[in-house]
Short mmCIF file of C-alpha atoms and ligand atoms in Angstrom, two decimals:
data_model
loop_
_atom_site.label_atom_id
_atom_site.label_comp_id
_atom_site.label_asym_id
_atom_site.label_seq_id
_atom_site.Cartn_x
_atom_site.Cartn_y
_atom_site.Cartn_z
CA MET A 26 -20.53 -9.07 3.20
CA TYR A 27 -19.22 -10.92 0.61
CA VAL A 28 -16.09 -9.13 -1.39
CA LEU A 29 -15.23 -10.85 -4.89
CA GLY A 30 -11.61 -9.70 -5.29
CA LEU A 31 -10.27 -9.97 -8.79
CA GLU A 32 -5.86 -9.51 -9.21
CA THR A 33 -4.51 -9.23 -12.79
CA SER A 34 -1.42 -7.23 -12.15
CA CYS A 35 0.96 -9.26 -13.82
CA ASP A 36 0.93 -13.12 -14.65
CA GLU A 37 -1.48 -14.53 -12.63
CA THR A 38 -5.12 -14.37 -12.71
CA GLY A 39 -6.89 -14.68 -8.90
CA VAL A 40 -10.25 -14.45 -7.97
CA ALA A 41 -11.65 -14.60 -4.71
CA ILE A 42 -14.62 -14.33 -2.31
CA VAL A 43 -13.98 -13.04 1.52
CA ASP A 44 -16.72 -12.27 4.25
CA GLY A 45 -16.36 -9.25 6.17
CA ASP A 46 -14.50 -11.12 8.90
CA ALA A 47 -11.77 -12.07 6.44
CA ASN A 48 -13.13 -15.46 6.01
CA ILE A 49 -11.81 -17.15 2.59
CA ILE A 50 -15.37 -18.29 0.95
CA ALA A 51 -13.72 -19.68 -2.32
CA GLU A 52 -10.61 -18.71 -4.38
CA THR A 53 -9.35 -19.60 -8.19
CA LEU A 54 -6.04 -18.98 -9.21
CA ASP A 55 -4.95 -19.11 -12.91
CA SER A 56 -0.89 -19.15 -13.52
CA GLN A 57 0.54 -18.05 -17.26
CA ILE A 58 3.87 -19.64 -16.37
CA GLU A 59 3.63 -22.46 -19.32
CA LEU A 60 2.31 -19.15 -21.59
CA HIS A 61 5.14 -17.23 -20.59
CA ALA A 62 8.01 -19.68 -19.99
CA GLN A 63 9.11 -19.94 -23.96
CA TYR A 64 10.22 -16.42 -23.85
CA GLY A 65 12.11 -16.93 -20.30
CA GLY A 66 9.86 -13.69 -19.03
CA VAL A 67 6.56 -11.86 -18.72
CA VAL A 68 5.32 -10.71 -22.14
CA PRO A 69 3.13 -8.05 -21.22
CA GLU A 70 0.61 -8.24 -24.29
CA LEU A 71 0.21 -12.04 -23.94
CA ALA A 72 -0.23 -11.17 -19.74
CA SER A 73 -3.18 -8.96 -20.74
CA ARG A 74 -4.85 -11.17 -23.31
CA ASP A 75 -4.70 -14.21 -20.82
CA HIS A 76 -6.56 -12.08 -18.21
CA ILE A 77 -9.06 -11.40 -20.68
CA ARG A 78 -9.53 -15.22 -21.65
CA LYS A 79 -9.70 -16.11 -18.23
CA ALA A 80 -11.30 -13.70 -15.75
CA LEU A 81 -14.90 -13.99 -16.31
CA PRO A 82 -14.72 -17.88 -16.34
CA LEU A 83 -13.06 -17.95 -13.11
CA ILE A 84 -15.20 -15.48 -11.65
CA HIS A 85 -17.92 -17.63 -12.66
CA GLU A 86 -16.09 -20.62 -10.95
CA THR A 87 -15.46 -18.94 -8.09
CA LEU A 88 -19.23 -18.21 -7.40
CA THR A 89 -20.05 -21.76 -8.13
CA GLN A 90 -17.58 -22.84 -5.26
CA ALA A 91 -18.68 -20.49 -2.99
CA GLY A 92 -22.59 -21.26 -3.60
CA LEU A 93 -23.15 -17.74 -3.81
CA GLU A 94 -25.23 -15.64 -6.50
CA ALA A 95 -23.85 -12.66 -7.94
CA SER A 96 -26.62 -10.49 -6.09
CA GLN A 97 -25.27 -11.59 -2.79
CA ILE A 98 -21.82 -10.29 -3.73
CA THR A 99 -21.87 -6.62 -2.04
CA GLY A 100 -18.41 -5.29 -3.10
CA VAL A 101 -16.06 -5.59 -6.12
CA ALA A 102 -12.16 -5.38 -5.36
CA TYR A 103 -9.72 -5.41 -7.99
CA THR A 104 -6.07 -4.36 -8.17
CA ALA A 105 -5.55 -0.72 -9.40
CA GLY A 106 -2.15 -0.75 -9.37
CA PRO A 107 1.45 -1.18 -9.16
CA GLY A 108 2.04 -3.51 -12.21
CA LEU A 109 1.85 -4.01 -16.05
CA ILE A 110 -0.54 -1.11 -17.35
CA GLY A 111 -2.50 -3.63 -20.26
CA ALA A 112 -3.10 -6.24 -17.21
CA LEU A 113 -4.16 -4.00 -14.73
CA LEU A 114 -6.55 -2.56 -17.08
CA VAL A 115 -8.13 -5.71 -17.77
CA GLY A 116 -9.23 -6.38 -14.41
CA ALA A 117 -10.20 -2.79 -13.63
CA SER A 118 -12.22 -2.97 -16.39
CA VAL A 119 -14.05 -6.18 -15.35
CA GLY A 120 -14.23 -5.88 -11.91
CA ARG A 121 -15.75 -1.75 -12.13
CA SER A 122 -17.86 -3.11 -14.85
CA LEU A 123 -19.05 -5.91 -13.04
CA ALA A 124 -19.59 -3.69 -9.65
CA MET A 125 -21.57 -1.17 -11.73
CA GLY A 126 -23.89 -4.00 -13.44
CA TRP A 127 -24.30 -5.31 -9.93
CA GLY A 128 -25.47 -2.32 -8.23
CA VAL A 129 -22.40 -2.30 -5.64
CA PRO A 130 -19.45 -0.11 -4.49
CA ALA A 131 -16.14 -1.04 -6.36
CA ILE A 132 -12.46 -0.44 -4.74
CA GLY A 133 -9.13 -0.24 -6.55
CA VAL A 134 -6.40 -2.08 -4.62
CA HIS A 135 -2.98 -1.11 -4.11
CA HIS A 136 -1.08 -4.86 -4.97
CA MET A 137 1.57 -4.00 -2.37
CA GLU A 138 -1.35 -3.25 0.45
CA GLY A 139 -2.83 -6.62 -0.94
CA HIS A 140 0.56 -8.35 0.00
CA LEU A 141 1.23 -6.53 3.40
CA MET A 142 -2.41 -7.64 4.60
CA ALA A 143 -2.50 -10.74 3.56
CA VAL A 144 -0.90 -11.82 6.90
CA MET A 145 -4.51 -10.57 8.57
CA LEU A 146 -5.80 -13.77 7.10
CA ASP A 147 -4.32 -16.10 9.86
CA ASP A 148 -5.73 -17.36 12.45
CA ASN A 149 -3.71 -15.63 14.63
CA PRO A 150 -3.01 -11.98 13.08
CA PRO A 151 -0.26 -9.57 14.13
CA GLU A 152 -0.96 -6.63 16.07
CA PHE A 153 -0.18 -3.19 14.87
CA PRO A 154 2.20 -1.42 14.88
CA PHE A 155 4.58 -3.55 13.15
CA ILE A 156 7.47 -3.34 10.27
CA ALA A 157 7.07 -5.21 6.93
CA LEU A 158 9.55 -6.36 4.46
CA LEU A 159 7.53 -6.42 1.13
CA VAL A 160 9.69 -8.71 -1.19
CA SER A 161 8.23 -9.19 -4.75
CA GLY A 162 8.86 -9.51 -8.35
CA GLY A 163 8.93 -5.63 -8.59
CA HIS A 164 9.38 -4.22 -5.31
CA THR A 165 11.80 -4.55 -2.29
CA MET A 166 10.68 -2.40 1.05
CA LEU A 167 10.73 -1.68 4.37
CA VAL A 168 7.39 0.07 6.11
CA LYS A 169 6.35 1.37 8.97
CA VAL A 170 2.83 0.07 9.79
CA THR A 171 1.21 1.95 12.27
CA ASP A 172 -2.34 0.87 11.26
CA PHE A 173 -3.91 -0.49 8.31
CA GLY A 174 -3.68 2.22 5.70
CA HIS A 175 -1.07 4.02 7.64
CA TYR A 176 2.36 3.43 5.72
CA LYS A 177 5.95 5.09 5.93
CA VAL A 178 8.42 3.60 3.58
CA LEU A 179 11.75 3.47 5.61
CA GLY A 180 13.94 1.80 2.59
CA SER A 181 13.33 0.50 -0.45
CA SER A 182 15.74 -0.82 -3.46
CA LEU A 183 17.76 1.42 -5.48
CA ASP A 184 18.09 -0.96 -8.61
CA ASP A 185 16.34 -4.38 -8.74
CA ALA A 186 13.69 -5.82 -6.74
CA VAL A 187 14.62 -9.00 -4.59
CA GLY A 188 12.38 -11.21 -6.72
CA GLU A 189 14.24 -9.69 -10.03
CA ALA A 190 17.59 -10.63 -8.98
CA PHE A 191 16.43 -13.88 -7.81
CA ASP A 192 14.80 -14.37 -11.61
CA LYS A 193 18.03 -12.40 -13.44
CA THR A 194 20.51 -14.40 -11.78
CA ALA A 195 18.27 -18.01 -12.25
CA LYS A 196 17.95 -16.91 -16.11
CA LEU A 197 21.64 -16.26 -16.49
CA MET A 198 22.08 -20.05 -15.38
CA GLY A 199 19.75 -21.11 -17.90
CA LEU A 200 17.11 -22.11 -15.08
CA PRO A 201 13.43 -21.98 -16.46
CA TYR A 202 10.87 -19.34 -15.63
CA PRO A 203 9.99 -18.45 -12.91
CA GLY A 204 13.55 -18.64 -11.86
CA GLY A 205 13.28 -17.61 -8.36
CA PRO A 206 11.46 -20.72 -6.87
CA GLU A 207 13.75 -23.13 -9.25
CA LEU A 208 16.81 -21.42 -7.86
CA ALA A 209 15.68 -21.64 -4.52
CA LYS A 210 15.07 -25.80 -5.01
CA ILE A 211 18.70 -26.21 -6.24
CA ALA A 212 20.31 -24.29 -3.64
CA THR A 213 19.32 -26.75 -1.24
CA GLN A 214 21.83 -29.01 -2.91
CA GLY A 215 24.57 -26.61 -2.91
CA ASP A 216 27.62 -26.32 -0.82
CA PRO A 217 27.28 -23.25 1.89
CA GLU A 218 30.92 -23.26 2.13
CA ARG A 219 32.31 -22.96 -1.43
CA PHE A 220 31.38 -19.42 -2.25
CA THR A 221 31.14 -16.17 -0.67
CA PHE A 222 28.66 -13.37 -2.07
CA PRO A 223 29.07 -9.91 -1.06
CA ARG A 224 26.21 -8.74 1.45
CA PRO A 225 25.46 -5.03 -0.67
CA MET A 226 24.87 -2.13 1.50
CA VAL A 227 25.11 -3.54 5.28
CA ASN A 228 27.97 -1.65 5.87
CA ARG A 229 26.37 1.33 4.95
CA PRO A 230 23.85 3.35 7.14
CA GLY A 231 20.01 3.41 6.31
CA LEU A 232 17.67 0.91 5.42
CA ASP A 233 18.09 1.02 1.49
CA PHE A 234 19.02 -1.75 -0.06
CA SER A 235 20.92 -2.83 -4.09
CA PHE A 236 20.60 -6.23 -5.86
CA SER A 237 21.59 -5.50 -9.00
CA GLY A 238 25.53 -5.74 -8.19
CA LEU A 239 24.73 -9.39 -6.68
CA LYS A 240 23.61 -10.64 -10.15
CA THR A 241 26.68 -9.22 -11.78
CA PHE A 242 28.69 -11.30 -9.06
CA ALA A 243 26.77 -14.25 -9.85
CA MET A 244 27.37 -13.77 -13.70
CA ASN A 245 30.74 -13.42 -12.87
CA THR A 246 31.55 -16.50 -11.03
CA TYR A 247 29.01 -18.76 -13.13
CA ASN A 248 31.67 -17.71 -16.08
CA SER A 249 34.59 -18.84 -13.96
CA VAL A 250 32.97 -22.57 -13.35
CA THR A 251 32.41 -25.67 -15.92
CA ASP A 252 28.52 -25.23 -15.34
CA SER A 253 28.01 -28.76 -14.06
CA ASP A 254 24.55 -28.74 -11.91
CA GLN A 255 26.78 -28.77 -8.69
CA ASP A 256 28.19 -25.56 -9.87
CA LYS A 257 24.94 -23.88 -10.18
CA ALA A 258 23.58 -25.14 -6.89
CA ASP A 259 26.49 -23.98 -5.10
CA ILE A 260 26.06 -20.59 -6.72
CA ALA A 261 22.40 -20.40 -6.00
CA ARG A 262 23.53 -21.14 -2.43
CA ALA A 263 25.73 -18.67 -2.08
CA PHE A 264 23.29 -15.80 -3.76
CA GLU A 265 20.67 -17.27 -1.85
CA GLU A 266 22.68 -16.97 1.08
CA SER A 267 23.72 -13.35 0.86
CA VAL A 268 20.37 -12.10 -0.14
CA CYS A 269 18.90 -13.64 3.02
CA GLN A 270 21.34 -12.61 5.16
CA THR A 271 21.14 -9.19 3.95
CA LEU A 272 17.35 -8.66 4.19
CA THR A 273 17.99 -10.13 7.89
CA ILE A 274 20.21 -7.27 8.55
CA LYS A 275 18.42 -4.84 7.57
CA CYS A 276 15.18 -5.93 9.00
CA ALA A 277 17.22 -6.16 12.34
CA ARG A 278 18.19 -2.80 11.85
CA ALA A 279 14.63 -1.56 10.99
CA LEU A 280 12.98 -2.75 14.07
CA LYS A 281 15.80 -1.27 16.53
CA GLN A 282 15.29 1.92 15.22
CA GLU A 283 11.45 2.27 15.06
CA LYS A 284 11.75 0.38 18.65
CA ILE A 285 8.67 -1.90 16.94
CA GLU A 286 8.85 -5.69 18.10
CA THR A 287 7.09 -7.28 15.66
CA LEU A 288 8.10 -7.75 11.71
CA VAL A 289 5.49 -9.07 9.14
CA VAL A 290 6.86 -10.32 5.49
CA ALA A 291 5.12 -10.58 2.55
CA GLY A 292 5.50 -11.06 -1.52
CA GLY A 293 6.33 -13.42 -3.77
CA VAL A 294 10.22 -14.44 -1.91
CA ALA A 295 8.53 -14.60 1.26
CA ALA A 296 7.68 -17.71 0.23
CA ASN A 297 11.65 -19.00 0.27
CA GLN A 298 12.56 -21.62 3.11
CA ARG A 299 15.65 -20.05 3.77
CA LEU A 300 14.77 -16.33 4.18
CA ARG A 301 12.06 -17.52 6.56
CA GLN A 302 14.43 -19.54 8.31
CA GLN A 303 16.52 -16.88 9.14
CA LEU A 304 13.96 -14.53 9.56
CA HIS A 305 12.42 -16.24 12.39
CA GLU A 306 15.77 -15.79 14.26
CA LEU A 307 15.29 -12.56 15.11
CA PRO A 308 14.90 -11.32 18.32
CA ALA A 309 10.97 -10.35 17.11
CA GLN A 310 7.68 -11.70 16.75
CA VAL A 311 8.23 -12.53 12.98
CA CYS A 312 4.77 -13.27 10.79
CA PHE A 313 4.60 -14.50 7.50
CA PRO A 314 1.42 -15.25 5.30
CA GLN A 315 0.64 -18.76 4.53
CA PRO A 316 3.28 -19.77 1.28
CA GLN A 317 0.39 -19.76 -1.22
CA TYR A 318 -0.48 -16.04 -0.41
CA CYS A 319 2.47 -14.85 -0.69
CA THR A 320 2.57 -15.16 -4.27
CA ASP A 321 0.13 -13.16 -5.90
CA ASN A 322 -3.47 -14.56 -5.60
CA GLY A 323 -6.94 -12.91 -5.61
CA VAL A 324 -7.76 -13.61 -1.78
CA MET A 325 -5.33 -10.67 -1.03
CA ILE A 326 -6.70 -8.85 -3.01
CA ALA A 327 -10.26 -9.43 -1.81
CA ASN A 328 -9.32 -9.17 1.73
CA ALA A 329 -7.75 -5.76 1.53
CA GLY A 330 -10.28 -4.28 -0.65
CA MET A 331 -13.00 -5.55 1.88
CA LEU A 332 -11.07 -3.68 4.64
CA ARG A 333 -11.41 -0.19 2.54
CA LEU A 334 -14.53 -0.78 2.05
CA LYS A 335 -15.29 -1.56 5.69
CA ALA A 336 -13.42 1.70 6.15
CA GLY A 337 -16.07 3.43 3.55
CA GLN A 338 -13.99 4.09 0.74
CA GLN A 339 -15.02 3.15 -2.59
CA THR A 340 -13.62 4.09 -6.08
CA GLY A 341 -15.41 6.38 -8.31
CA LEU A 342 -17.42 4.93 -11.70
CA GLU A 343 -14.14 5.83 -14.08
CA ILE A 344 -11.96 3.13 -14.46
CA GLU A 345 -8.33 4.07 -13.78
CA VAL A 346 -5.16 2.36 -12.93
CA ASN A 347 -2.33 3.75 -11.68
CA PRO A 348 0.78 1.23 -12.61
CA ARG A 349 3.47 3.21 -10.80
CA TRP A 350 1.93 3.47 -7.07
CA SER A 351 3.58 4.62 -3.97
CA LEU A 352 2.11 3.04 -0.85
CA GLU A 353 2.81 6.54 0.81
CA ASP A 354 -0.11 7.95 -1.69
CA LEU A 355 -2.69 5.55 -0.23
CA GLU A 356 -5.90 7.28 1.29
CA VAL A 357 -5.67 7.18 4.79
CA PRO A 358 -8.46 5.71 6.50
CA ALA A 359 -10.54 7.96 8.89
O1 LIG B 410 4.55 -11.39 -5.28
P1 LIG B 410 4.83 -12.05 -6.69
O2 LIG B 410 4.06 -13.44 -6.58
O3 LIG B 410 4.71 -11.07 -7.77
C1 LIG B 410 4.62 -9.87 -7.93
O4 LIG B 410 4.15 -8.77 -7.17
O5 LIG B 410 5.78 -9.65 -8.26
O6 LIG B 410 6.43 -12.10 -6.36
C2 LIG B 410 6.98 -12.92 -7.39
C3 LIG B 410 8.38 -12.99 -7.24
C4 LIG B 410 9.21 -13.52 -8.41
O7 LIG B 410 10.22 -12.99 -8.85
C5 LIG B 410 9.59 -14.96 -8.20
O8 LIG B 410 10.86 -15.32 -8.43
C6 LIG B 410 9.80 -14.92 -6.63
O9 LIG B 410 9.08 -13.76 -6.04
N1 LIG B 410 9.48 -16.25 -5.83
C7 LIG B 410 10.42 -16.62 -5.16
C8 LIG B 410 10.23 -17.38 -4.37
N2 LIG B 410 8.60 -17.98 -4.68
C9 LIG B 410 8.59 -16.51 -5.50
N3 LIG B 410 11.85 -16.40 -5.15
C10 LIG B 410 12.66 -16.69 -4.25
N4 LIG B 410 12.22 -18.21 -3.58
C11 LIG B 410 11.00 -18.56 -3.75
N5 LIG B 410 10.68 -19.50 -2.95
ZN1 LIG B 411 2.52 -9.44 -5.93
#
C-alpha cells in the first residue's frame, strides 16, 4: 500500500508518500512564507494561486524521490478541511482528479486529524485512550481520543487560537511573519521576572480557553515601554510563559477529569520548546510528534488518509471541501 498525501489548507504545499505501516517513503514541502511576509499575514488568493503552481511539480518530485511510478500509488489523500476554501479546493481538485486518473481510491482528510495522528509516525507511538491538546494557527482544542476516529471535544478556544495569539502579539511588536516562531526565539532572551501576564480562565471550571485578552495585555504593556530589543524579549517571555502555563493547567485538568494518563500534543504550536518543556513536567506520559511534523506538512495527511483508507473509507467522485469542519462530525470507523 502506498498512499500519496497532499496538504494545501493554508500556506504550505506539502506532499508525501507513506506505506501501510506508516513508514515515510518520500516527502516534499514548499513554504509560502516569503510570498506572504510582505503583507504581514496569509493572503488567501495568493495562497491558492501558489498551491496551483506548486502541487504538480511537488507530486512529481515526491514520486521521483520515492523511486515509485504513479501506477504503484494505491490511494490519494488530500486535506478537505478545515482551512482556506480556495487553498483547500486546489488540493481537493488535484488529489481527487489524480486518484480518478490513476484508478485508485481518494480520501478527503480532516486537517486536525492529520495533526493529531502525526504522533503515530513515531517509533513508539502512544496507545489509546489519550487526551490530545491540538494547538495550531486556527484551532485550540482538548480532545478525548478513545480510538482512531473516536473523538470527543472537551474544550476549545472561545476566541483566538493559540497560534493566532502568538502571531498577533508578534505582529504588534513589529516581528516578521510568521510571528509564533519569531516570538519564541526572542523570548529565550527575555527576563522571566520583569512582567507577569494573566493566566486566562484558569480559575473558572471547565476546559475552554480564551487568548484574545492576552494579546491586548501584551499591547498595553508594549505601549508602556521604550521598544528596545530587551523590552520586546521580556514581553515575549511573559506572553509565552502565560500561554504555556495556561495550557499546562488545562491539560492537567483534562487528564484528571477523564482519568487518562497519556497526553498527545500536536499542531504548529506543539513545536514550541517552552511548551514541550512544561508539559513534560506533568505526571503523565506526554507525546509530541517530531517538530517538523507539528507544523503543516504532507506526511500527516498521507498518514491519516492511509489510516482512513485502511478502515475501508473513501470519498466519492465529487470534489468537496469543508472549510469549517468539526472533528466530532468525522465518520467513525467501524
Ligand atoms: O499547524 P500549523 O502549521 O498551521 C495551522 O494549521 O494553523 O500552525 C501554525 C501556527 C502559527 O500560528 C505559528 O505561529 C505557530 O503555529 N507556531 C509556533 C511555533 N511554531 C509554529 N508558535 C509558537 N512557537 C513556535 N515555535
Ligand atoms: Zn495545521
